CSV table of C-alpha atoms in Angstrom, one decimal:
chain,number,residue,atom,x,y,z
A,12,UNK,CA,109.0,93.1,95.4
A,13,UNK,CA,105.1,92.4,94.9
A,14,UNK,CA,105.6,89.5,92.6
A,15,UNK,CA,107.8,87.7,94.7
A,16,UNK,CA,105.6,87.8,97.7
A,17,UNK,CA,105.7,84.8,99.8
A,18,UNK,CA,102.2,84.3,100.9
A,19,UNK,CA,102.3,81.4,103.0
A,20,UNK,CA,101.2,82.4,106.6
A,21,UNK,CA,99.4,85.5,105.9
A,22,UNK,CA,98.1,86.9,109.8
A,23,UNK,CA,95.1,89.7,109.7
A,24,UNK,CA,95.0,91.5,112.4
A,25,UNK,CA,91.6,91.7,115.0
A,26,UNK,CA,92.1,94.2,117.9
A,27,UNK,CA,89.0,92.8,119.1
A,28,UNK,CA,90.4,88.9,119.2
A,29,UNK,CA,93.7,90.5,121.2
A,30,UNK,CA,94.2,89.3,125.0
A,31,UNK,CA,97.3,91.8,126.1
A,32,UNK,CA,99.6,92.5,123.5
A,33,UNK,CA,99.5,95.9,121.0
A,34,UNK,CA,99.1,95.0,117.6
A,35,UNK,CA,103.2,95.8,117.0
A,36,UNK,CA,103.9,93.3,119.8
A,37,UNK,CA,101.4,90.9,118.2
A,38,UNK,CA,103.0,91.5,114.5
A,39,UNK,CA,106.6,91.1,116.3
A,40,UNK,CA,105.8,87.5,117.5
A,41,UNK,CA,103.7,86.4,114.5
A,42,UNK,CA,106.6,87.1,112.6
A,43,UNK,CA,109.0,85.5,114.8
A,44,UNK,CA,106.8,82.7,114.4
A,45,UNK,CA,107.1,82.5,111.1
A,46,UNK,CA,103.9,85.1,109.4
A,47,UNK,CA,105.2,85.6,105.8
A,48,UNK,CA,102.5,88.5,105.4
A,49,UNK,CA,101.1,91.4,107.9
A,50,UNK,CA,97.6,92.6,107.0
A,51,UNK,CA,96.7,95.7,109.7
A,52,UNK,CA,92.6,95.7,110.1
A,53,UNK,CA,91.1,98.0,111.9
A,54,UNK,CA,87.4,98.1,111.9
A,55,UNK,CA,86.6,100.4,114.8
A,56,UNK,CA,89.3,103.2,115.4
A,57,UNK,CA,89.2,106.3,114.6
A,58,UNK,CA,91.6,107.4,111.5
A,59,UNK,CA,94.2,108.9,113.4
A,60,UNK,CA,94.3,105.8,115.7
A,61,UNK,CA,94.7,103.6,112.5
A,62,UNK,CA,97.3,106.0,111.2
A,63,UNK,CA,99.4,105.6,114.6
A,64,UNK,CA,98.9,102.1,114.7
A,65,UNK,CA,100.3,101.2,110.9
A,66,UNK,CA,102.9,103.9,111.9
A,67,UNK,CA,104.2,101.5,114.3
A,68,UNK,CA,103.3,98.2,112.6
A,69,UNK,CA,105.1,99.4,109.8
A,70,UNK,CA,108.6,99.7,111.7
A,71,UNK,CA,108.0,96.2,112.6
A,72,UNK,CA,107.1,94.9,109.6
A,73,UNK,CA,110.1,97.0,107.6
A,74,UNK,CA,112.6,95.3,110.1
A,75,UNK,CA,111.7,92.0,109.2
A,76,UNK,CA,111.5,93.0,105.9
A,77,UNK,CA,107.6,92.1,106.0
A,78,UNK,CA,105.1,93.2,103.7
A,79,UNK,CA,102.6,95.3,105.4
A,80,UNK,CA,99.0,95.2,103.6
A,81,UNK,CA,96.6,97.9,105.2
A,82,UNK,CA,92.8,96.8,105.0
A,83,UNK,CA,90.4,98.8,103.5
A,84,UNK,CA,91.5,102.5,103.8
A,85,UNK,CA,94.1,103.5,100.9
A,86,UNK,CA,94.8,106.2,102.5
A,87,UNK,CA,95.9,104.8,105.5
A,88,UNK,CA,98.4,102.9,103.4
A,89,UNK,CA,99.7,105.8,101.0
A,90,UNK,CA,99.9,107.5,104.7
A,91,UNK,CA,102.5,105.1,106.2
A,92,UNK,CA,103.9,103.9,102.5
A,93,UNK,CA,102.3,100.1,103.2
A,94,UNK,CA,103.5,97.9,100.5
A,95,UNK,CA,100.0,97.1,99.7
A,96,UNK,CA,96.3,97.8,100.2
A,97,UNK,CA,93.4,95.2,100.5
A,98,UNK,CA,89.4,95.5,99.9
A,99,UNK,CA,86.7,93.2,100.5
A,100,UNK,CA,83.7,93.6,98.1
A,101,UNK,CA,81.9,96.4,100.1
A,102,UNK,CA,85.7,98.3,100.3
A,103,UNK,CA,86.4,100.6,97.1
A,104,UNK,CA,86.8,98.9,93.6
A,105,UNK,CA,90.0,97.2,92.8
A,106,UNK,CA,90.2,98.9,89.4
A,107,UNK,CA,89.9,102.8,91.3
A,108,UNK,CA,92.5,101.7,94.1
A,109,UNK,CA,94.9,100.9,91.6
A,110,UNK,CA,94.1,104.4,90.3
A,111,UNK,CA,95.4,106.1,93.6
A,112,UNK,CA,98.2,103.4,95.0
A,113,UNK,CA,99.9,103.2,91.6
A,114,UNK,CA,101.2,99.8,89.8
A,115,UNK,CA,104.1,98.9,92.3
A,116,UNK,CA,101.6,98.5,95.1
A,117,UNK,CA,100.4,95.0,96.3
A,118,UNK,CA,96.3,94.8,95.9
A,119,UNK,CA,94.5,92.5,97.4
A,120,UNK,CA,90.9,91.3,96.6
A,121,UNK,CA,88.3,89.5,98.9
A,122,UNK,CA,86.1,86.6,96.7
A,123,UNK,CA,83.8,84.5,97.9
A,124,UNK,CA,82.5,83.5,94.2
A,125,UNK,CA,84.1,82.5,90.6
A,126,UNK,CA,82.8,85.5,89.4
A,127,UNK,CA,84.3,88.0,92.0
A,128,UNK,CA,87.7,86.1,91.4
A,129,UNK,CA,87.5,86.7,87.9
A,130,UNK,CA,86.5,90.1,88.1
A,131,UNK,CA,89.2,90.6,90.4
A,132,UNK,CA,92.3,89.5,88.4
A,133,UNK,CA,90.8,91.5,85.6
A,134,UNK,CA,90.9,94.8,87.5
A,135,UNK,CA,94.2,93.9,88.2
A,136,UNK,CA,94.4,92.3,91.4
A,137,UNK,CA,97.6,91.0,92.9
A,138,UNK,CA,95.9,88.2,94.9
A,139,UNK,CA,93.1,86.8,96.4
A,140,UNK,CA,91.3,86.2,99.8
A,141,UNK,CA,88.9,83.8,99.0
A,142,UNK,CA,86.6,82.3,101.8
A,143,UNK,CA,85.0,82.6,104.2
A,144,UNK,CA,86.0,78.4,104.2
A,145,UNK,CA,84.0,78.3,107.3
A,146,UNK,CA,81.7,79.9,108.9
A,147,UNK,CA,83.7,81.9,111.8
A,148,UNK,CA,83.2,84.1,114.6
A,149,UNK,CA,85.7,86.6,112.9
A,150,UNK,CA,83.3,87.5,110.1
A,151,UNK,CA,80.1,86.4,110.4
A,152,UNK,CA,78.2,87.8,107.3
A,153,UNK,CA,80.8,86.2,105.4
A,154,UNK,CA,79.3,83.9,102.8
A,155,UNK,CA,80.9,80.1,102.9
A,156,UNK,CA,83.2,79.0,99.7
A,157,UNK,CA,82.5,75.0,99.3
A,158,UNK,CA,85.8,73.4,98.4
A,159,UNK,CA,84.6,72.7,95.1
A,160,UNK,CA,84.2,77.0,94.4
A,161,UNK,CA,87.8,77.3,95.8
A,162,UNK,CA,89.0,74.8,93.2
A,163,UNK,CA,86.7,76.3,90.3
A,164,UNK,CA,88.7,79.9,91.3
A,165,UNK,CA,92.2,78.2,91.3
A,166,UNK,CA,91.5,76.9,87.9
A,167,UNK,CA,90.0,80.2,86.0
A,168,UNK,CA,92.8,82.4,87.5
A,169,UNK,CA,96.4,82.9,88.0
A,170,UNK,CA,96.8,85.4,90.5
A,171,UNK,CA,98.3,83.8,94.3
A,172,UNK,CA,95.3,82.8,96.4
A,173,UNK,CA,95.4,82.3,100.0
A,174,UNK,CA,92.1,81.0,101.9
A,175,UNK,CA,90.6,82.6,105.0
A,176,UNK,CA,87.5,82.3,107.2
A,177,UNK,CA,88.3,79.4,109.8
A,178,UNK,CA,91.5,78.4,109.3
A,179,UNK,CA,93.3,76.9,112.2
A,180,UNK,CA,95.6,73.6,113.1
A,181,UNK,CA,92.2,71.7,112.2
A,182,UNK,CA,91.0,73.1,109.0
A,183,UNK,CA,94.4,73.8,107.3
A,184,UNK,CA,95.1,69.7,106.3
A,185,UNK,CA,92.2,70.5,103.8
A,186,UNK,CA,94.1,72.9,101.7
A,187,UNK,CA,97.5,70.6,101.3
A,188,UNK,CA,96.5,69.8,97.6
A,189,UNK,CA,94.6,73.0,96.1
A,190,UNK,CA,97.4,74.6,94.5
A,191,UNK,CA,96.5,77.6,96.9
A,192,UNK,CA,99.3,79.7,97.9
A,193,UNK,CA,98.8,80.4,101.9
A,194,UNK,CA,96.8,80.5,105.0
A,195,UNK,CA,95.1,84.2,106.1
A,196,UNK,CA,94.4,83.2,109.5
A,197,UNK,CA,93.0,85.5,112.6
A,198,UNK,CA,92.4,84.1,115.6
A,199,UNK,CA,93.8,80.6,115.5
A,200,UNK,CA,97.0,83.4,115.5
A,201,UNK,CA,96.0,86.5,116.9
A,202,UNK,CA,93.7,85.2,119.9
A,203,UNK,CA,96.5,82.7,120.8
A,204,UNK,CA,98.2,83.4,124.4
A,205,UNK,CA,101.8,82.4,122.7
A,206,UNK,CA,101.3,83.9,119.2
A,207,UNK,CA,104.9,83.5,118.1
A,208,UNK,CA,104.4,79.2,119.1
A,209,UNK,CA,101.0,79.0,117.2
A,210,UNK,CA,102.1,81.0,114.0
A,211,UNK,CA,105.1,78.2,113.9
A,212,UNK,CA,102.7,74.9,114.4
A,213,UNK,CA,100.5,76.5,112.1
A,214,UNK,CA,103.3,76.8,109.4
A,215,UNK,CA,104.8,73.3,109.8
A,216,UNK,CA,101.7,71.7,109.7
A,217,UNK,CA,100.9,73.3,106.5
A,218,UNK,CA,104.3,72.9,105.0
A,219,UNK,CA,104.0,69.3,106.2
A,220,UNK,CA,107.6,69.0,108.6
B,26,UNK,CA,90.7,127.1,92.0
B,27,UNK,CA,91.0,127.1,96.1
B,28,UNK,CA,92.3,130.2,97.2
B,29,UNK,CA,89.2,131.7,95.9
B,30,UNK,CA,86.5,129.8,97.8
B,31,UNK,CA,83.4,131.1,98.9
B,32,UNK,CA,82.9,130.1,102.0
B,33,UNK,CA,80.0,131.8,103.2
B,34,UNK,CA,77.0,129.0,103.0
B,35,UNK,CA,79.0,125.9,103.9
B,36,UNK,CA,76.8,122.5,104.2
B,37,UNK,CA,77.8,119.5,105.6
B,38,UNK,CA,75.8,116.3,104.5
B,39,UNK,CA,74.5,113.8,107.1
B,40,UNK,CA,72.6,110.9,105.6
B,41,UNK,CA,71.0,110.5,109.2
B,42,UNK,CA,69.1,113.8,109.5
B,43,UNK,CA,67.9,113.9,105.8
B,44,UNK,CA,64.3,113.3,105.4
B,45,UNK,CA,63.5,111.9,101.9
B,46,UNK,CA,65.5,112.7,98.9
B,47,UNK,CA,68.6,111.5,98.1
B,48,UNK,CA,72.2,112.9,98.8
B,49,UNK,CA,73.0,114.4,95.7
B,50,UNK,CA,69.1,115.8,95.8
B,51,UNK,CA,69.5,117.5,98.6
B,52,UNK,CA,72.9,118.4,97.6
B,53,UNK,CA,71.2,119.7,94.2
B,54,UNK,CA,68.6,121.3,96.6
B,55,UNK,CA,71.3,123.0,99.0
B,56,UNK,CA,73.2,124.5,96.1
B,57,UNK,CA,70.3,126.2,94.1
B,58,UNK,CA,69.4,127.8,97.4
B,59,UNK,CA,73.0,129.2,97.6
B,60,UNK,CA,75.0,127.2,99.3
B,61,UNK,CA,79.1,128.2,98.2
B,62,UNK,CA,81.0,124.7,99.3
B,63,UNK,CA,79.2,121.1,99.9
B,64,UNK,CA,81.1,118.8,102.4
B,65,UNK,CA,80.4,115.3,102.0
B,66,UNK,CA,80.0,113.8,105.4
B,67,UNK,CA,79.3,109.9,105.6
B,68,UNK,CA,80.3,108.1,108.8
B,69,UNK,CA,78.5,105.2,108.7
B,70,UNK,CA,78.7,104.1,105.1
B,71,UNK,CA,80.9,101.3,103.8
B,72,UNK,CA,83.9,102.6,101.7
B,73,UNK,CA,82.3,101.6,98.4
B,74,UNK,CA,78.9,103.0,99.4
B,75,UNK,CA,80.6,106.4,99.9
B,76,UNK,CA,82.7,106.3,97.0
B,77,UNK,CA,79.2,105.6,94.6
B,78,UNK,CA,77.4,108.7,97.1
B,79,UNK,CA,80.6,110.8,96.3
B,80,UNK,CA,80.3,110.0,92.5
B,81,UNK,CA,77.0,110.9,92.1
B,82,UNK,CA,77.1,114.2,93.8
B,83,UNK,CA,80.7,115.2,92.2
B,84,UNK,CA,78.3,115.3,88.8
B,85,UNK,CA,76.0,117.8,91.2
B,86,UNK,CA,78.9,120.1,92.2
B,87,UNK,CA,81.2,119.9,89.4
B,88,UNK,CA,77.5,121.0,87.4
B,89,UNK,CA,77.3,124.4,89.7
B,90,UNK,CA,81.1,124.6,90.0
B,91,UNK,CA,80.3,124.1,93.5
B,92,UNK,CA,83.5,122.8,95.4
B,93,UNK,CA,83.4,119.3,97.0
B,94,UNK,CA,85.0,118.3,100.4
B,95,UNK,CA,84.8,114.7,101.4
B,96,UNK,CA,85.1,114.4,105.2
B,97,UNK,CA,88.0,112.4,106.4
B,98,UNK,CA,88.5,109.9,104.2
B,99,UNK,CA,91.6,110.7,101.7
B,100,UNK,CA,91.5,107.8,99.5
B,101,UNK,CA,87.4,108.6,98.7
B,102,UNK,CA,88.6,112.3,97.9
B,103,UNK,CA,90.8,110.8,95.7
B,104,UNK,CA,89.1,108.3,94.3
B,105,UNK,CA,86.5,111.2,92.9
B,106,UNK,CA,88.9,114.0,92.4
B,107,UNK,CA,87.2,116.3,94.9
B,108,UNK,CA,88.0,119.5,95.4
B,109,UNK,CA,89.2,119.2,99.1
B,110,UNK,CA,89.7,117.0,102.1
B,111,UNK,CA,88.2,117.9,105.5
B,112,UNK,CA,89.8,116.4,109.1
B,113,UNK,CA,89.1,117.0,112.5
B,114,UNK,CA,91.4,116.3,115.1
B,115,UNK,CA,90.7,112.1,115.2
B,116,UNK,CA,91.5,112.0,111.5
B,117,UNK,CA,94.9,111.9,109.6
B,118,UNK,CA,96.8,114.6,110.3
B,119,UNK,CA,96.6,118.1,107.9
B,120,UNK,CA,100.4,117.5,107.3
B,121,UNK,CA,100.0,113.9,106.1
B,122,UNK,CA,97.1,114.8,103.9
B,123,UNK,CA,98.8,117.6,102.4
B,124,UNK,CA,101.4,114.9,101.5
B,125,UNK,CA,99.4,112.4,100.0
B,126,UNK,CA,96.9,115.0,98.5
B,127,UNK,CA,98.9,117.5,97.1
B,128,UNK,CA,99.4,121.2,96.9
B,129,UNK,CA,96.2,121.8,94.8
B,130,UNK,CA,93.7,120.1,96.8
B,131,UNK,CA,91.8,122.3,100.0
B,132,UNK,CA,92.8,121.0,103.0
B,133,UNK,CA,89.9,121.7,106.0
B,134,UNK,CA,90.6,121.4,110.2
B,135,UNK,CA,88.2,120.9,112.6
B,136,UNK,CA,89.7,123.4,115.4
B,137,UNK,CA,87.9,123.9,118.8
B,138,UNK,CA,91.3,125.5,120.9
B,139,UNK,CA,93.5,128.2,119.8
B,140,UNK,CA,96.4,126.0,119.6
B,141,UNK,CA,95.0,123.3,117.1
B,142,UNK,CA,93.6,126.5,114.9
B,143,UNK,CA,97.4,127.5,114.8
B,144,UNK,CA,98.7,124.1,114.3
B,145,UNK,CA,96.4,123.7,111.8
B,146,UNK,CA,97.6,126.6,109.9
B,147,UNK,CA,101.2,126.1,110.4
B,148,UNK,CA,100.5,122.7,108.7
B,149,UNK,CA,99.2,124.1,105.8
B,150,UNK,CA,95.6,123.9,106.2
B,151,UNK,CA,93.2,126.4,104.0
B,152,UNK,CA,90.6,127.0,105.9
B,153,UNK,CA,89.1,125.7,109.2
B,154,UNK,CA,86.1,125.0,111.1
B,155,UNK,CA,85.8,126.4,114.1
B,156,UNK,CA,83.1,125.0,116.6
B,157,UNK,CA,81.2,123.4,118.2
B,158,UNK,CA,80.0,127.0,118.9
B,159,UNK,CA,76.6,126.2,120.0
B,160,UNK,CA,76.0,122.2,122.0
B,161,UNK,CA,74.3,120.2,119.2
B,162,UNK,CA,72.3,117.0,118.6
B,163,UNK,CA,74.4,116.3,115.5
B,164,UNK,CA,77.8,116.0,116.9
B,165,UNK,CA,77.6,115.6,120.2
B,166,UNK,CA,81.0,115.1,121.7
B,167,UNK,CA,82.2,118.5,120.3
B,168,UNK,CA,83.7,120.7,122.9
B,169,UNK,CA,81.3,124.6,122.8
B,170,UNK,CA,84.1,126.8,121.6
B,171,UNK,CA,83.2,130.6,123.3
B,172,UNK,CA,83.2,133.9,121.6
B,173,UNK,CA,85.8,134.6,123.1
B,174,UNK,CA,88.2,131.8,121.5
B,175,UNK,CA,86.3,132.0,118.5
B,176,UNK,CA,87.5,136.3,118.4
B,177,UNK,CA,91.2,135.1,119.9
B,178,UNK,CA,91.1,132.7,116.6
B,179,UNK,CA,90.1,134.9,114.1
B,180,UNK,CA,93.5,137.3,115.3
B,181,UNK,CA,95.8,133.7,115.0
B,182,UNK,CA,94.9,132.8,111.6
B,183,UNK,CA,95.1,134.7,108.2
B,184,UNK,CA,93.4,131.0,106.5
B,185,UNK,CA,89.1,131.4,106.0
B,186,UNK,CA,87.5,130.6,109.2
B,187,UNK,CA,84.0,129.1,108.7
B,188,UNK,CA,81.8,128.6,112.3
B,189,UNK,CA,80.1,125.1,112.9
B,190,UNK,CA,77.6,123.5,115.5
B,191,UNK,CA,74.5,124.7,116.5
B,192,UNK,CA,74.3,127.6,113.1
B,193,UNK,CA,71.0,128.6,112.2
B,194,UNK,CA,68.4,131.1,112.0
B,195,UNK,CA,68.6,132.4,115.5
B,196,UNK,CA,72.1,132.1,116.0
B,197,UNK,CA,73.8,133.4,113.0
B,198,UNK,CA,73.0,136.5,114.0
B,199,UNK,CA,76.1,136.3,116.5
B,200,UNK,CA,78.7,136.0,114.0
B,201,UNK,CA,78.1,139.3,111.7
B,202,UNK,CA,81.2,141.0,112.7
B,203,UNK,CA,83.6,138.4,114.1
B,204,UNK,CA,85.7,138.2,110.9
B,205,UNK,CA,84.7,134.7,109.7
B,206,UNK,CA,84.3,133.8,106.4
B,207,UNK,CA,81.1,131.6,106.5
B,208,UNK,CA,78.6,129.6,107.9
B,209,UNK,CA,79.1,125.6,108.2
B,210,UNK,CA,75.2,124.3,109.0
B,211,UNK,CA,74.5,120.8,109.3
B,212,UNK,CA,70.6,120.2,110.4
B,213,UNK,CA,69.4,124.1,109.5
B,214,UNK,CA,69.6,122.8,106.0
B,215,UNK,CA,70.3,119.6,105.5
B,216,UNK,CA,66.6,118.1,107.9
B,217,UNK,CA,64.7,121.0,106.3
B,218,UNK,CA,61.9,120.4,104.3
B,219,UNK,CA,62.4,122.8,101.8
B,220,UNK,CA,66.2,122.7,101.4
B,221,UNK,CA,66.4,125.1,98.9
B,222,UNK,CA,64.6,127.6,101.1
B,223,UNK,CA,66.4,127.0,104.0
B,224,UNK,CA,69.7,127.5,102.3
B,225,UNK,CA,68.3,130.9,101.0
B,226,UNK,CA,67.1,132.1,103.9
B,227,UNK,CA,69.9,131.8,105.7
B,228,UNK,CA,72.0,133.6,102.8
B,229,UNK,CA,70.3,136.3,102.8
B,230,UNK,CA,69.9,136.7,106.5
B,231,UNK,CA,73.8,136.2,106.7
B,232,UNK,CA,74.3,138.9,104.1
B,233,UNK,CA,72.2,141.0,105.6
B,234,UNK,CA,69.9,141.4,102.6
């Protein structure tokens, strides 16, 4: 399954950014709405909170036939059998999470440099996060990727890249031609009142219909 | 390897009460003075920063033969190869752990009732931690476990019982004949001065010597 992973709308989760909804009614419409990817982040629960949480993600996810990427904590995702795990650079080295997850496992990397992207694919990521594209709210010690760095990365390697940081109905027409592979939004999805409407305007606008 | 733990001198790390030295020297410290098990505690740490900590003093304990615990996080205990995992009752469940973790690895509860120091057991914990038994600066939204429970525990469970929260000098005393297996002391050692003294005193104060 990993290496036919359609990364085109990829939605992170942010508790935080919720108005209502539980994160499985979130997913549900995200997905209806057309999310290709579900990445469950949760920075402030407690692990038992997580664990019930991707416990009930995950029977979402598995009826649409979703992958399901947990952030950070590999246990959480050899816990609920995620189909993939992903780390930022302060998160545990890709090369020691492959380790413990195993090669049929989807690993995800967060760069905001050439170097890190390189270093990445060599430890042998299955994709990138590169960004933050813009400063955000969502992530604000996130260092800013200049368009020129995003295009660098594309070029040195070969792994499926999808940009984050900032990424809503605005910012996406920048990203039309950089041979990336998909979105990773947050808010412009997850803070939205109709999630399942702005995951599908967010989708056809990138896919140009 | 673990059904033949010593559990008597049991220290938890906490990077916020330590003085000076480093982890791994207090660790280094803690173990000369006699401590039997080390539990590697870091709550506030990114997950790369306690995956370097845990590396570093793995070399300490695996040097002694001292087994390692990492506290909640599976994937870190993995990620090092330590000895054992240890989870309260806001952490993955024991039965999960035991299923990502394996047969081999010591499994640790946190238990403040009768019922979750069964549970526990039935789950296939090895040992537990019963306490808070004393109100402590340390952890402070632990629930006082009485003499009482502790006694009405120690008849439950055949697993190693070690005592936590508020164990020191003055209050080890207490626990001389209730059937546990060892102390668990957070602060008595771990803010001393002179770690290594502090762990040998109360040894030998335990013991009786």
């Amino acid at each position: 399954m990993k290496n036919n992973i359609d990364y085109s709308l990829y939605l992170c989760t942010d508790q935080d950014l919720m108005s209502t909804a539980t994160v499985e009614e979130a997913v549900e419409q995200a997905i209806l709405g057309g999310c290709t990817v579900i990445q469950l982040r949760e920075k402030h629960s407690s692990s038992l909170s997580f664990y019930k949480t991707a416990c009930r993600v995950k029977l979402i996810t598995d009826r649409y036939h979703i992958p399901l990427i947990i952030n950070d904590r590999v246990d959480i995702a050899l816990a609920v059998d995620a189909d993939g795990i992903h780390v930022g650079q302060s998160d545990l080295p890709c090369s020691v999470v492959r380790k413990i997850i195993g090669e049929d496992k989807i690993i995800g990397v967060s760069a905001s440099t050439l170097a890190q992207a390189i270093q990445a694919e060599k430890d042998g990521a299955d994709y990138l996060g590169v960004g933050a594209m813009y400063s955000t709210s969502t992530k604000t010690d996130a260092k800013v990727v200049t368009m020129e760095e995003l295009k660098k990365i594309r070029k040195a390697v070969k792994i499926p890249i999808v940009v984050i940081g900032g990424i809503n109905q605005s910012t996406l027409v920048n990203f039309k031609d950089c041979g990336i592979n998909g979105l990773a939004v947050v808010s412009a999805i997850i803070s939205q009142k109709d999630i399942k409407r702005a995951a599908k305007k967010l989708l056809q606008q990138y896919k140009g219909e």
